[in-house]
Amino acid sequence: MVTIYDVAAKAGVGMKTVSRVLNNEAHVRPAMKDRVMKAIDELGYRPNLAARQLAASRSFLITFILSDVFSSYQTSMLVAASTECRLRNYHLVVEVRDQDETAERLVERVTANLRPDGIMLVPPLCNDAAIVRAIESKGTRLVRVASTLSGYGDIVPVRDTDVSHEMVAHIAATGKSRIALIAPPFDKAAASERVTGYRSALADARLPYRADYVVKGDFTFASGKAAAEQLLALPEPPDAIFATNDAMALGAMAAARQIGLDIPRDIAIAGFDDSPGSRTMYPPLTTVRQPIPGMARNAISVLLGHADALEELVPELIIRGSTQPGAAAEVHGEDM
Amino acid sequence: MVTIYDVAAKAGVGMKTVSRVLNNEAHVRPAMKDRVMKAIDELGYRPNLAARQLAASRSFLITFILSDVFSSYQTSMLVAASTECRLRNYHLVVEVRDQDETAERLVERVTANLRPDGIMLVPPLCNDAAIVRAIESKGTRLVRVASTLSGYGDIVPVRDTDVSHEMVAHIAATGKSRIALIAPPFDKAAASERVTGYRSALADARLPYRADYVVKGDFTFASGKAAAEQLLALPEPPDAIFATNDAMALGAMAAARQIGLDIPRDIAIAGFDDSPGSRTMYPPLTTVRQPIPGMARNAISVLLGHADALEELVPELIIRGSTQPGAAAEVHGEDM
């Protein structure tokens, strides 16, 4: 195996010079650089990662910080990001944020040793202002997917308004007229896009907007179940619920089942995410499939400075049995 | 910032010598080594990862190879492994196996550049003989969790027999007498432990073992649904189904729901894994919680040569509404 020492010997220079050349440092005379590069070529020297890192002043590592609150959205994004890194000869390091850890310590430990070329954050951590500020103070490149927070780092946006409108229009077209919304926490703007789509579709279908039909959740199953219990206890309960993520929609399904309602006859329920759980419910859940592989590709492109390669991202409405009786038998075979 | 060049200058030796000392290479005279170490101490030199790697002949990286077929079991294991690495100042690199890639190319790309100190595999990839052989040929340390395949690498075993017995005894105690099994593919021994527990519990409860009540699946939702359809079409259908993982149990729930059966009155259903989906069903699924954090700790301990720190791993029966009518209202609040 050819080492950096062989390169130095062949070029007739010191190790320090080879290292400077590999690092693209200043103060190397062009003639010296040529000699080293020629030796590298002739010997067929292939640096390992440590050497590549020294050579390129890059680590070829991207760090993905994961919230320790499980969500299939997060893990799907992680898998897509790892796949994307592979195609670019990068590697993805996964760090789990410990609830007890300050943002500063988290960022210190993920950057200090590894010196990743970039950090990727997805919801919910991409909206954590303290983490974003701590990364900014280190100067590490940052990309945030679907973030609703302004500040440091590039943001890969996702447009949810149109598909939310389409969802509510679909539910109205099945004959439902009392369509409720389980909204995200109101301080998140992703919320607004989904709420905006909901409101515009109601208007298009000439259905009234009722404040008592909008209950906010926090994207958890438990919050969706509680919101649906509140909606179903109204004097005039809704006949459909659009939850702005799948976890809350599954909570709404549990609430409906618990009081013996038939889905979708008595109450249609829809979610947002196309999570594995949405496919393994009976009836399977009508939802929105987010363009996760494209989102990951865009995020990695941004981190590596290839912003010209960005794709347009279009979420897709997936109609299943929880809103469409005819689709009830169509249980998808994908694994959970 | 102190660099390796400063260390060389201070010790009055060449870079190559410092590097040899940091690498713990042979052929360094003790006096020389002392001089370099003294310079490192006096300068307070703290190598970055690349330098640490050179210094320790270790990468401080563990690679986790993930199947691209999503399972919550796999991603839970990944999160636990990353947490465990953090506590030991290691970092976890995630590589996704591409279906189109040979085992040799996969292992080449995950080892060649990064040179991880070890590789961790969990089901299903830990039972892929070609991947195991390819890792063996590289000589990289390997740990395989719950693997049923013999061969290269250390195996972190999990004992499923007792808890499977306990599960079937619980179902029998609720008054069910025709308890069917959706078994794993028979060539997997983890299968056998669960099948062994099932058979011994039937014998204890003085229930007959019926070959037509045992149908194998492949751990997917679709296979569980198909197996349950076959069982429910028998002239004397079962009144309970124990599926050997949650994905198959959710498939069985969908099959039962599709023909209007009440769970658990008409048919009790139980799984194995305590996946997020098991908690968001209605009724929530009775299942087995695997000791995933302990499994990950043991796996990383084995990789780092701390086999004395291994924990005893005990899976836990989690009784919920899909087998116990009284438990039906107890929907767990954990997020999906």
PDB file of C-alpha atoms in Angstrom, chain A residues 114-242:
ATOM      1  CA  LEU A 114     -15.388  15.196  13.573  1.00  0.00           C
ATOM      2  CA  ARG A 115     -15.450  18.638  11.981  1.00  0.00           C
ATOM      3  CA  PRO A 116     -18.262  17.693   9.609  1.00  0.00           C
ATOM      4  CA  ASP A 117     -18.538  19.622   6.360  1.00  0.00           C
ATOM      5  CA  GLY A 118     -22.137  20.350   7.179  1.00  0.00           C
ATOM      6  CA  ILE A 119     -25.017  19.697   9.517  1.00  0.00           C
ATOM      7  CA  MET A 120     -28.531  18.771   8.448  1.00  0.00           C
ATOM      8  CA  LEU A 121     -31.545  19.424  10.631  1.00  0.00           C
ATOM      9  CA  VAL A 122     -35.166  18.444  10.054  1.00  0.00           C
ATOM     10  CA  PRO A 123     -38.284  19.137  12.162  1.00  0.00           C
ATOM     11  CA  PRO A 124     -38.491  19.428  15.090  1.00  0.00           C
ATOM     12  CA  LEU A 125     -34.819  20.283  15.755  1.00  0.00           C
ATOM     13  CA  CYS A 126     -34.502  22.600  12.747  1.00  0.00           C
ATOM     14  CA  ASN A 127     -36.813  24.993  14.579  1.00  0.00           C
ATOM     15  CA  ASP A 128     -34.750  25.014  17.776  1.00  0.00           C
ATOM     16  CA  ALA A 129     -33.292  28.519  17.867  1.00  0.00           C
ATOM     17  CA  ALA A 130     -30.623  27.655  20.452  1.00  0.00           C
ATOM     18  CA  ILE A 131     -29.219  24.825  18.329  1.00  0.00           C
ATOM     19  CA  VAL A 132     -29.227  26.995  15.224  1.00  0.00           C
ATOM     20  CA  ARG A 133     -27.378  29.762  17.072  1.00  0.00           C
ATOM     21  CA  ALA A 134     -24.826  27.320  18.505  1.00  0.00           C
ATOM     22  CA  ILE A 135     -24.084  25.975  15.017  1.00  0.00           C
ATOM     23  CA  GLU A 136     -23.768  29.532  13.720  1.00  0.00           C
ATOM     24  CA  SER A 137     -21.193  30.316  16.413  1.00  0.00           C
ATOM     25  CA  LYS A 138     -19.085  27.375  15.177  1.00  0.00           C
ATOM     26  CA  GLY A 139     -19.440  28.522  11.575  1.00  0.00           C
ATOM     27  CA  THR A 140     -20.345  25.034  10.402  1.00  0.00           C
ATOM     28  CA  ARG A 141     -22.482  24.928   7.267  1.00  0.00           C
ATOM     29  CA  LEU A 142     -26.102  24.214   8.073  1.00  0.00           C
ATOM     30  CA  VAL A 143     -29.132  23.186   6.081  1.00  0.00           C
ATOM     31  CA  ARG A 144     -32.585  23.089   7.604  1.00  0.00           C
ATOM     32  CA  VAL A 145     -35.395  21.181   5.913  1.00  0.00           C
ATOM     33  CA  ALA A 146     -38.927  22.545   6.124  1.00  0.00           C
ATOM     34  CA  SER A 147     -37.910  24.964   8.822  1.00  0.00           C
ATOM     35  CA  THR A 148     -40.283  27.690   9.900  1.00  0.00           C
ATOM     36  CA  LEU A 149     -37.606  29.613  11.772  1.00  0.00           C
ATOM     37  CA  SER A 150     -35.527  32.329  10.184  1.00  0.00           C
ATOM     38  CA  GLY A 151     -31.848  32.661  11.025  1.00  0.00           C
ATOM     39  CA  TYR A 152     -28.564  30.952  10.220  1.00  0.00           C
ATOM     40  CA  GLY A 153     -28.299  28.281   7.546  1.00  0.00           C
ATOM     41  CA  ASP A 154     -29.978  27.495   4.266  1.00  0.00           C
ATOM     42  CA  ILE A 155     -33.584  26.377   4.321  1.00  0.00           C
ATOM     43  CA  VAL A 156     -35.071  23.756   1.999  1.00  0.00           C
ATOM     44  CA  PRO A 157     -38.672  24.896   1.765  1.00  0.00           C
ATOM     45  CA  VAL A 158     -41.690  22.689   1.300  1.00  0.00           C
ATOM     46  CA  ARG A 159     -44.939  24.025  -0.028  1.00  0.00           C
ATOM     47  CA  ASP A 160     -47.935  22.555   1.764  1.00  0.00           C
ATOM     48  CA  THR A 161     -50.749  24.962   0.883  1.00  0.00           C
ATOM     49  CA  ASP A 162     -51.860  23.481  -2.431  1.00  0.00           C
ATOM     50  CA  VAL A 163     -51.873  19.867  -1.299  1.00  0.00           C
ATOM     51  CA  SER A 164     -53.766  20.798   1.884  1.00  0.00           C
ATOM     52  CA  HIS A 165     -56.342  22.566  -0.258  1.00  0.00           C
ATOM     53  CA  GLU A 166     -56.550  19.484  -2.454  1.00  0.00           C
ATOM     54  CA  MET A 167     -57.050  17.242   0.588  1.00  0.00           C
ATOM     55  CA  VAL A 168     -59.944  19.264   1.958  1.00  0.00           C
ATOM     56  CA  ALA A 169     -61.497  19.557  -1.512  1.00  0.00           C
ATOM     57  CA  HIS A 170     -61.304  15.754  -1.811  1.00  0.00           C
ATOM     58  CA  ILE A 171     -63.032  15.279   1.565  1.00  0.00           C
ATOM     59  CA  ALA A 172     -65.766  17.760   0.593  1.00  0.00           C
ATOM     60  CA  ALA A 173     -66.238  15.928  -2.708  1.00  0.00           C
ATOM     61  CA  THR A 174     -67.049  12.711  -0.826  1.00  0.00           C
ATOM     62  CA  GLY A 175     -70.100  14.500   0.579  1.00  0.00           C
ATOM     63  CA  LYS A 176     -68.784  15.605   3.978  1.00  0.00           C
ATOM     64  CA  SER A 177     -69.767  19.126   4.985  1.00  0.00           C
ATOM     65  CA  ARG A 178     -68.537  19.527   8.581  1.00  0.00           C
ATOM     66  CA  ILE A 179     -64.790  19.262   8.118  1.00  0.00           C
ATOM     67  CA  ALA A 180     -62.664  19.930  11.195  1.00  0.00           C
ATOM     68  CA  LEU A 181     -58.929  20.598  11.371  1.00  0.00           C
ATOM     69  CA  ILE A 182     -56.369  19.416  13.901  1.00  0.00           C
ATOM     70  CA  ALA A 183     -53.827  22.187  13.396  1.00  0.00           C
ATOM     71  CA  PRO A 184     -50.172  22.280  14.355  1.00  0.00           C
ATOM     72  CA  PRO A 185     -49.120  24.568  17.204  1.00  0.00           C
ATOM     73  CA  PHE A 186     -49.958  28.039  15.915  1.00  0.00           C
ATOM     74  CA  ASP A 187     -46.492  29.471  16.326  1.00  0.00           C
ATOM     75  CA  LYS A 188     -45.205  27.253  13.539  1.00  0.00           C
ATOM     76  CA  ALA A 189     -45.581  28.604  10.055  1.00  0.00           C
ATOM     77  CA  ALA A 190     -45.811  25.133   8.445  1.00  0.00           C
ATOM     78  CA  ALA A 191     -49.038  25.173  10.335  1.00  0.00           C
ATOM     79  CA  SER A 192     -50.155  28.216   8.482  1.00  0.00           C
ATOM     80  CA  GLU A 193     -49.640  26.658   5.052  1.00  0.00           C
ATOM     81  CA  ARG A 194     -51.817  23.716   5.973  1.00  0.00           C
ATOM     82  CA  VAL A 195     -54.355  25.962   7.672  1.00  0.00           C
ATOM     83  CA  THR A 196     -54.368  28.287   4.653  1.00  0.00           C
ATOM     84  CA  GLY A 197     -55.067  25.386   2.322  1.00  0.00           C
ATOM     85  CA  TYR A 198     -57.851  24.180   4.604  1.00  0.00           C
ATOM     86  CA  ARG A 199     -59.514  27.570   4.690  1.00  0.00           C
ATOM     87  CA  SER A 200     -59.295  28.221   0.973  1.00  0.00           C
ATOM     88  CA  ALA A 201     -60.757  24.789   0.180  1.00  0.00           C
ATOM     89  CA  LEU A 202     -63.660  25.375   2.558  1.00  0.00           C
ATOM     90  CA  ALA A 203     -64.341  28.677   0.812  1.00  0.00           C
ATOM     91  CA  ASP A 204     -64.175  27.045  -2.628  1.00  0.00           C
ATOM     92  CA  ALA A 205     -66.628  24.356  -1.489  1.00  0.00           C
ATOM     93  CA  ARG A 206     -68.891  27.057  -0.005  1.00  0.00           C
ATOM     94  CA  LEU A 207     -68.543  25.543   3.454  1.00  0.00           C
ATOM     95  CA  PRO A 208     -68.393  27.866   6.462  1.00  0.00           C
ATOM     96  CA  TYR A 209     -65.191  28.254   8.478  1.00  0.00           C
ATOM     97  CA  ARG A 210     -65.998  27.483  12.112  1.00  0.00           C
ATOM     98  CA  ALA A 211     -63.533  28.394  14.828  1.00  0.00           C
ATOM     99  CA  ASP A 212     -64.799  25.535  17.016  1.00  0.00           C
ATOM    100  CA  TYR A 213     -63.783  23.083  14.267  1.00  0.00           C
ATOM    101  CA  VAL A 214     -60.110  24.050  14.516  1.00  0.00           C
ATOM    102  CA  VAL A 215     -58.204  22.539  17.446  1.00  0.00           C
ATOM    103  CA  LYS A 216     -54.466  22.607  17.703  1.00  0.00           C
ATOM    104  CA  GLY A 217     -52.281  19.642  18.519  1.00  0.00           C
ATOM    105  CA  ASP A 218     -48.543  19.216  18.964  1.00  0.00           C
ATOM    106  CA  PHE A 219     -47.933  16.537  16.298  1.00  0.00           C
ATOM    107  CA  THR A 220     -48.180  13.651  18.802  1.00  0.00           C
ATOM    108  CA  PHE A 221     -50.653  10.775  18.812  1.00  0.00           C
ATOM    109  CA  ALA A 222     -51.875  11.782  22.273  1.00  0.00           C
ATOM    110  CA  SER A 223     -52.580  15.372  21.198  1.00  0.00           C
ATOM    111  CA  GLY A 224     -54.498  14.167  18.130  1.00  0.00           C
ATOM    112  CA  LYS A 225     -56.610  11.849  20.257  1.00  0.00           C
ATOM    113  CA  ALA A 226     -57.385  14.614  22.752  1.00  0.00           C
ATOM    114  CA  ALA A 227     -58.252  17.073  19.965  1.00  0.00           C
ATOM    115  CA  ALA A 228     -60.595  14.563  18.307  1.00  0.00           C
ATOM    116  CA  GLU A 229     -62.299  13.801  21.633  1.00  0.00           C
ATOM    117  CA  GLN A 230     -62.936  17.522  22.009  1.00  0.00           C
ATOM    118  CA  LEU A 231     -64.309  17.807  18.456  1.00  0.00           C
ATOM    119  CA  LEU A 232     -66.510  14.720  18.751  1.00  0.00           C
ATOM    120  CA  ALA A 233     -68.035  16.036  21.986  1.00  0.00           C
ATOM    121  CA  LEU A 234     -69.339  19.202  20.268  1.00  0.00           C
ATOM    122  CA  PRO A 235     -73.137  19.592  20.065  1.00  0.00           C
ATOM    123  CA  GLU A 236     -72.761  19.405  16.296  1.00  0.00           C
ATOM    124  CA  PRO A 237     -69.694  17.204  15.839  1.00  0.00           C
ATOM    125  CA  PRO A 238     -67.749  17.182  12.567  1.00  0.00           C
ATOM    126  CA  ASP A 239     -68.216  14.430   9.984  1.00  0.00           C
ATOM    127  CA  ALA A 240     -64.581  14.655   8.865  1.00  0.00           C
ATOM    128  CA  ILE A 241     -61.244  15.505  10.480  1.00  0.00           C
ATOM    129  CA  PHE A 242     -58.121  16.591   8.629  1.00  0.00           C
TER     130      PHE A 242
END
